[in-house]
Every structure is written in C-alpha cells, then in structure tokens.
Amino acid sequence: VQQSPTADRVAISDLSWTEYRDRIAAGAPVLLPLGSTEQHGPHLPLGTDAFIADQCCRRAAAELGGVTAPPVAFGYASLPRTGGGDMFPGSINLTGTTYIALVHDVLSERGGEAKILCFSVWDVRDVAAVERAHPEFSVLDRELSHASWTETSTALSLFPELVHTDAFPADETADFPPYDVFPQEFDRVPASGAQSPLNHATKEAGDTIVRENVAGIVAAARAEFGI
Ligand SMILES: [Zn+2]
C-alpha cells in the first residue's frame, strides 16, 4: 500500500481539514500537549515545558497513528515553590479560571471525536525506571526538579541547540516549606531559578526520561482507547 505523503505528519496544524478528517475517521487519537512559558534557569529556554510536552506527544502520536493538537504554551501557575513565580522575567501565567476555560474550550471543540489525551509536563512519569538506568538521579530531590537535573537532561535529549551548556548555574538547592505563601516570597528560590543541582545532567538520561514519558502516553492511549 502506498502511503500518502502526509502519513508521517502528526501535528494537526500541518494537516488540511480533509487530511485531519480522514485521520480521525480512521481512529486516530488526539494528543493535547500542556506546557508553560516559564523561567527555566539561565541555561534552558522559556518554552521548555511546552517543547517537552509537544515533542513527547509527537513521538507518541507517531507510534499510535495519532495526531497532536497545538500545545497549550501558557500555564497555571509559576510560584516560588514550582518554578520561581513573578521573580523572573519571561514567565507568563494564566489565572486558574482562564486556564480551565481555555482547556475546556479546546477539548469541547474536539468533543465529537472523543479520543483525546492530555499530556501535562511535570517531569518524569516513571521515576523508578530512570533511577534504575541512571543511579546518580537518586541523590537528587524529586520535589525540587524545576530547571534542574531532569529537565536539563530532557532538554539535552530533545532540543540541545537551545541549551546553554556554558550557562549552567552553580549547584544550589532550594529550601521551601511544603506550602505556598502569599504574597509570594522569593528569598528561598536560588537566584538562578534552578531548584536543585543539575551539573551532571546528560543527554543519555534525557533519552531515558523521554522514552518513559512516551511509553506512558502510548500505554495510556492504548488502555483507554482500545488501540
Ligand atoms: Zn519545566
């Protein structure tokens, strides 16, 4: 069977409406990447979360015969404990109600097709698998992953051209209470924006993290959509 010239394209933005219609009619799930525009230290781009979500979804879609929606590239919400909050230029937050309304509207537009999977980037799906493959990870604090070992490794795997390896900040570890404080307090956030040590981040570890995330998306879609 001759493949159509667009058969390997997965982003619905790249498809015409007729191509999209035919993919959906053939049972393609729609993967919706959810990311953010947020500081990720002096060494990673502001779009790190959205890039990771989008690229993991594209790889999963290729395995599933699915398609990916344009990523939601604004998040809720960057706070000192989760990313630095308003302390750093470049982070763009939606309010919670706006975010809910935005995602609700996007999902509602696709509602007739039913097979929709949202993938929100927060790090690593199967931490144990990454720890087995990369024992050095176990010395790090899983809660303090922002702009740190996992995200830097993942960025080195997916978009190394946007990683400033000459701007890696010195190793520091944030010290937060297990709750948020308002008005926001920034004195516990390391000045670089990276929450924990990252200097032994590697592309190989990032490859493992990406593989685990993609496998998780594929497994969830197969289980829930019967594909
Ligand atoms: Zn991030």
Short mmCIF file of C-alpha atoms and ligand atoms in Angstrom, two decimals:
data_model
loop_
_atom_site.label_atom_id
_atom_site.label_comp_id
_atom_site.label_asym_id
_atom_site.label_seq_id
_atom_site.Cartn_x
_atom_site.Cartn_y
_atom_site.Cartn_z
CA VAL A 1 0.00 0.00 0.00
CA GLN A 2 1.37 3.36 -0.99
CA GLN A 3 1.44 5.75 1.93
CA SER A 4 0.02 9.20 1.49
CA PRO A 5 2.70 11.90 1.54
CA THR A 6 1.27 13.25 4.80
CA ALA A 7 1.05 9.90 6.58
CA ASP A 8 4.08 10.66 8.74
CA ARG A 9 2.85 14.10 9.79
CA VAL A 10 1.29 14.13 13.22
CA ALA A 11 0.67 17.82 14.06
CA ILE A 12 -2.88 18.76 13.09
CA SER A 13 -1.59 22.27 12.31
CA ASP A 14 0.31 20.71 9.40
CA LEU A 15 -2.74 18.90 8.01
CA SER A 16 -5.54 20.14 5.81
CA TRP A 17 -9.04 19.66 7.15
CA THR A 18 -9.63 16.77 4.80
CA GLU A 19 -6.46 15.02 5.94
CA TYR A 20 -7.46 15.63 9.54
CA ARG A 21 -10.98 14.32 8.93
CA ASP A 22 -9.60 11.16 7.38
CA ARG A 23 -7.16 10.53 10.22
CA ILE A 24 -9.89 10.93 12.83
CA ALA A 25 -12.25 8.71 10.84
CA ALA A 26 -9.52 6.07 10.86
CA GLY A 27 -9.47 6.15 14.66
CA ALA A 28 -6.56 8.48 15.38
CA PRO A 29 -6.47 9.78 18.96
CA VAL A 30 -5.78 13.49 19.50
CA LEU A 31 -2.95 14.24 21.92
CA LEU A 32 -3.04 17.67 23.57
CA PRO A 33 0.33 18.84 24.96
CA LEU A 34 0.08 21.11 28.02
CA GLY A 35 3.16 23.17 28.84
CA SER A 36 4.06 26.64 30.01
CA THR A 37 6.10 29.74 29.27
CA GLU A 38 8.24 29.99 32.36
CA GLN A 39 11.76 30.68 33.51
CA HIS A 40 13.94 27.56 33.47
CA GLY A 41 17.21 28.97 34.69
CA PRO A 42 19.80 30.83 32.58
CA HIS A 43 20.54 27.68 30.59
CA LEU A 44 17.12 26.50 29.32
CA PRO A 45 14.56 28.27 27.11
CA LEU A 46 11.33 29.75 28.46
CA GLY A 47 9.40 27.28 26.34
CA THR A 48 10.99 24.20 27.92
CA ASP A 49 7.76 22.68 29.28
CA ALA A 50 5.79 23.29 26.10
CA PHE A 51 8.61 21.92 23.93
CA ILE A 52 8.91 18.76 26.04
CA ALA A 53 5.14 18.20 26.05
CA ASP A 54 4.87 18.78 22.30
CA GLN A 55 7.80 16.58 21.32
CA CYS A 56 6.79 13.71 23.61
CA CYS A 57 3.25 13.87 22.20
CA ARG A 58 4.56 13.88 18.61
CA ARG A 59 6.62 10.76 19.26
CA ALA A 60 3.71 9.03 20.96
CA ALA A 61 1.36 10.03 18.15
CA ALA A 62 3.74 8.54 15.59
CA GLU A 63 3.62 5.22 17.47
CA LEU A 64 -0.14 5.32 17.92
CA GLY A 65 -1.16 6.55 14.49
CA GLY A 66 -2.47 9.60 16.28
CA VAL A 67 -2.27 13.36 15.82
CA THR A 68 -1.22 16.19 18.12
CA ALA A 69 -3.07 19.42 18.81
CA PRO A 70 -1.11 22.70 19.05
CA PRO A 71 0.40 22.84 22.53
CA VAL A 72 -1.12 24.99 25.25
CA ALA A 73 2.00 27.02 25.97
CA PHE A 74 0.75 29.13 28.89
CA GLY A 75 0.34 27.55 32.29
CA TYR A 76 -1.11 27.98 35.72
CA ALA A 77 0.86 28.84 37.70
CA SER A 78 4.52 29.58 38.28
CA LEU A 79 5.02 30.07 42.01
CA PRO A 80 8.25 30.19 44.01
CA ARG A 81 7.91 26.53 45.01
CA THR A 82 7.08 25.33 41.49
CA GLY A 83 9.19 27.48 39.24
CA GLY A 84 10.04 30.90 40.56
CA GLY A 85 6.83 32.82 40.04
CA ASP A 86 6.95 36.50 39.28
CA MET A 87 10.54 36.74 40.48
CA PHE A 88 11.86 36.12 36.96
CA PRO A 89 11.14 37.97 33.71
CA GLY A 90 9.58 35.88 30.97
CA SER A 91 7.19 33.69 32.93
CA ILE A 92 3.64 34.20 31.63
CA ASN A 93 0.86 32.88 33.85
CA LEU A 94 -2.83 32.45 33.18
CA THR A 95 -5.16 32.70 36.13
CA GLY A 96 -6.61 29.35 37.12
CA THR A 97 -10.09 30.12 35.81
CA THR A 98 -8.70 31.27 32.44
CA TYR A 99 -6.66 28.09 32.14
CA ILE A 100 -9.65 25.90 32.94
CA ALA A 101 -11.76 27.79 30.40
CA LEU A 102 -9.07 27.56 27.72
CA VAL A 103 -8.51 23.82 28.06
CA HIS A 104 -12.25 23.22 28.39
CA ASP A 105 -12.90 25.08 25.12
CA VAL A 106 -10.16 23.22 23.26
CA LEU A 107 -11.47 19.87 24.49
CA SER A 108 -15.06 20.84 23.70
CA GLU A 109 -14.14 21.64 20.10
CA ARG A 110 -12.80 18.12 19.80
CA GLY A 111 -15.62 16.61 21.83
CA GLY A 112 -17.27 14.81 18.95
CA GLU A 113 -14.16 12.77 18.34
CA ALA A 114 -13.92 11.51 21.92
CA LYS A 115 -10.40 10.10 21.82
CA ILE A 116 -8.46 12.94 23.44
CA LEU A 117 -5.46 12.52 25.70
CA CYS A 118 -3.92 15.47 27.58
CA PHE A 119 -0.25 15.29 28.46
CA SER A 120 0.90 17.80 31.04
CA VAL A 121 4.63 18.12 31.58
CA TRP A 122 5.68 17.81 35.11
CA ASP A 123 8.87 15.87 34.92
CA VAL A 124 9.10 12.10 34.72
CA ARG A 125 6.33 9.56 34.62
CA ASP A 126 8.25 6.57 35.90
CA VAL A 127 10.95 7.87 38.22
CA ALA A 128 11.92 4.35 39.30
CA ALA A 129 12.80 3.37 35.74
CA VAL A 130 15.00 6.44 35.38
CA GLU A 131 16.68 5.74 38.71
CA ARG A 132 17.47 2.19 37.62
CA ALA A 133 19.05 3.43 34.40
CA HIS A 134 20.79 6.43 35.99
CA PRO A 135 21.66 5.79 39.66
CA GLU A 136 23.09 9.29 40.03
CA PHE A 137 19.50 10.56 39.94
CA SER A 138 18.70 9.02 43.33
CA VAL A 139 20.89 11.56 45.12
CA LEU A 140 18.64 14.37 43.94
CA ASP A 141 15.44 15.69 45.42
CA ARG A 142 12.48 14.70 43.27
CA GLU A 143 10.40 17.57 44.57
CA LEU A 144 12.94 20.17 43.50
CA SER A 145 13.17 19.31 39.84
CA HIS A 146 12.43 22.65 38.26
CA ALA A 147 15.09 23.66 35.70
CA SER A 148 17.30 21.04 37.30
CA TRP A 149 18.61 17.56 36.54
CA THR A 150 15.56 16.01 34.90
CA GLU A 151 14.52 18.99 32.80
CA THR A 152 18.07 19.80 31.73
CA SER A 153 18.70 16.18 30.74
CA THR A 154 15.42 16.10 28.83
CA ALA A 155 16.27 19.34 27.05
CA LEU A 156 19.69 17.94 26.10
CA SER A 157 17.87 14.99 24.54
CA LEU A 158 15.12 16.90 22.71
CA PHE A 159 16.42 20.39 21.85
CA PRO A 160 20.17 20.55 22.61
CA GLU A 161 20.54 23.52 20.27
CA LEU A 162 18.57 25.64 22.78
CA VAL A 163 20.53 24.56 25.87
CA HIS A 164 23.26 26.96 27.03
CA THR A 165 25.73 24.46 28.43
CA ASP A 166 28.11 27.34 29.18
CA ALA A 167 25.49 28.96 31.42
CA PHE A 168 24.78 26.05 33.80
CA PRO A 169 24.32 27.65 37.24
CA ALA A 170 26.35 26.53 40.24
CA ASP A 171 24.75 23.70 42.21
CA GLU A 172 22.26 25.03 44.73
CA THR A 173 19.24 23.52 46.44
CA ALA A 174 16.06 25.44 47.20
CA ASP A 175 14.59 25.25 50.69
CA PHE A 176 10.80 25.50 50.69
CA PRO A 177 8.15 24.76 53.29
CA PRO A 178 5.57 22.27 51.95
CA TYR A 179 3.09 25.06 51.15
CA ASP A 180 2.86 28.31 49.18
CA VAL A 181 2.99 31.72 50.86
CA PHE A 182 1.20 34.84 49.60
CA PRO A 183 2.29 37.49 48.85
CA GLN A 184 5.00 35.42 47.18
CA GLU A 185 8.31 35.14 48.99
CA PHE A 186 11.33 34.76 46.77
CA ASP A 187 14.20 34.51 49.20
CA ARG A 188 14.10 30.69 49.21
CA VAL A 189 14.43 30.43 45.40
CA PRO A 190 18.01 30.13 44.16
CA ALA A 191 18.87 33.26 42.19
CA SER A 192 19.49 31.22 39.03
CA GLY A 193 15.95 29.79 39.01
CA ALA A 194 17.20 26.18 39.10
CA GLN A 195 15.90 24.42 42.21
CA SER A 196 18.49 21.67 42.66
CA PRO A 197 21.86 20.56 41.23
CA LEU A 198 21.98 19.94 37.51
CA ASN A 199 25.61 19.82 36.53
CA HIS A 200 25.60 16.09 35.92
CA ALA A 201 22.60 16.25 33.60
CA THR A 202 23.21 14.17 30.48
CA LYS A 203 21.60 13.59 27.11
CA GLU A 204 21.56 9.85 27.84
CA ALA A 205 19.48 10.41 30.99
CA GLY A 206 17.21 12.67 28.96
CA ASP A 207 16.77 9.92 26.36
CA THR A 208 15.56 7.62 29.15
CA ILE A 209 13.19 10.24 30.52
CA VAL A 210 11.72 10.89 27.07
CA ARG A 211 11.35 7.17 26.42
CA GLU A 212 9.50 6.73 29.73
CA ASN A 213 7.18 9.64 29.05
CA VAL A 214 6.38 8.50 25.51
CA ALA A 215 5.81 4.93 26.71
CA GLY A 216 3.44 6.28 29.35
CA ILE A 217 1.40 8.24 26.82
CA VAL A 218 1.24 5.28 24.45
CA ALA A 219 0.22 2.87 27.23
CA ALA A 220 -2.50 5.21 28.49
CA ALA A 221 -3.91 5.73 24.99
CA ARG A 222 -3.90 2.02 24.25
CA ALA A 223 -5.58 1.21 27.55
CA GLU A 224 -8.24 3.89 27.39
CA PHE A 225 -8.95 3.99 23.66
CA GLY A 226 -8.53 0.30 22.87
CA ILE A 227 -6.00 0.93 20.12
ZN ZN B 1 9.60 22.84 33.41
#
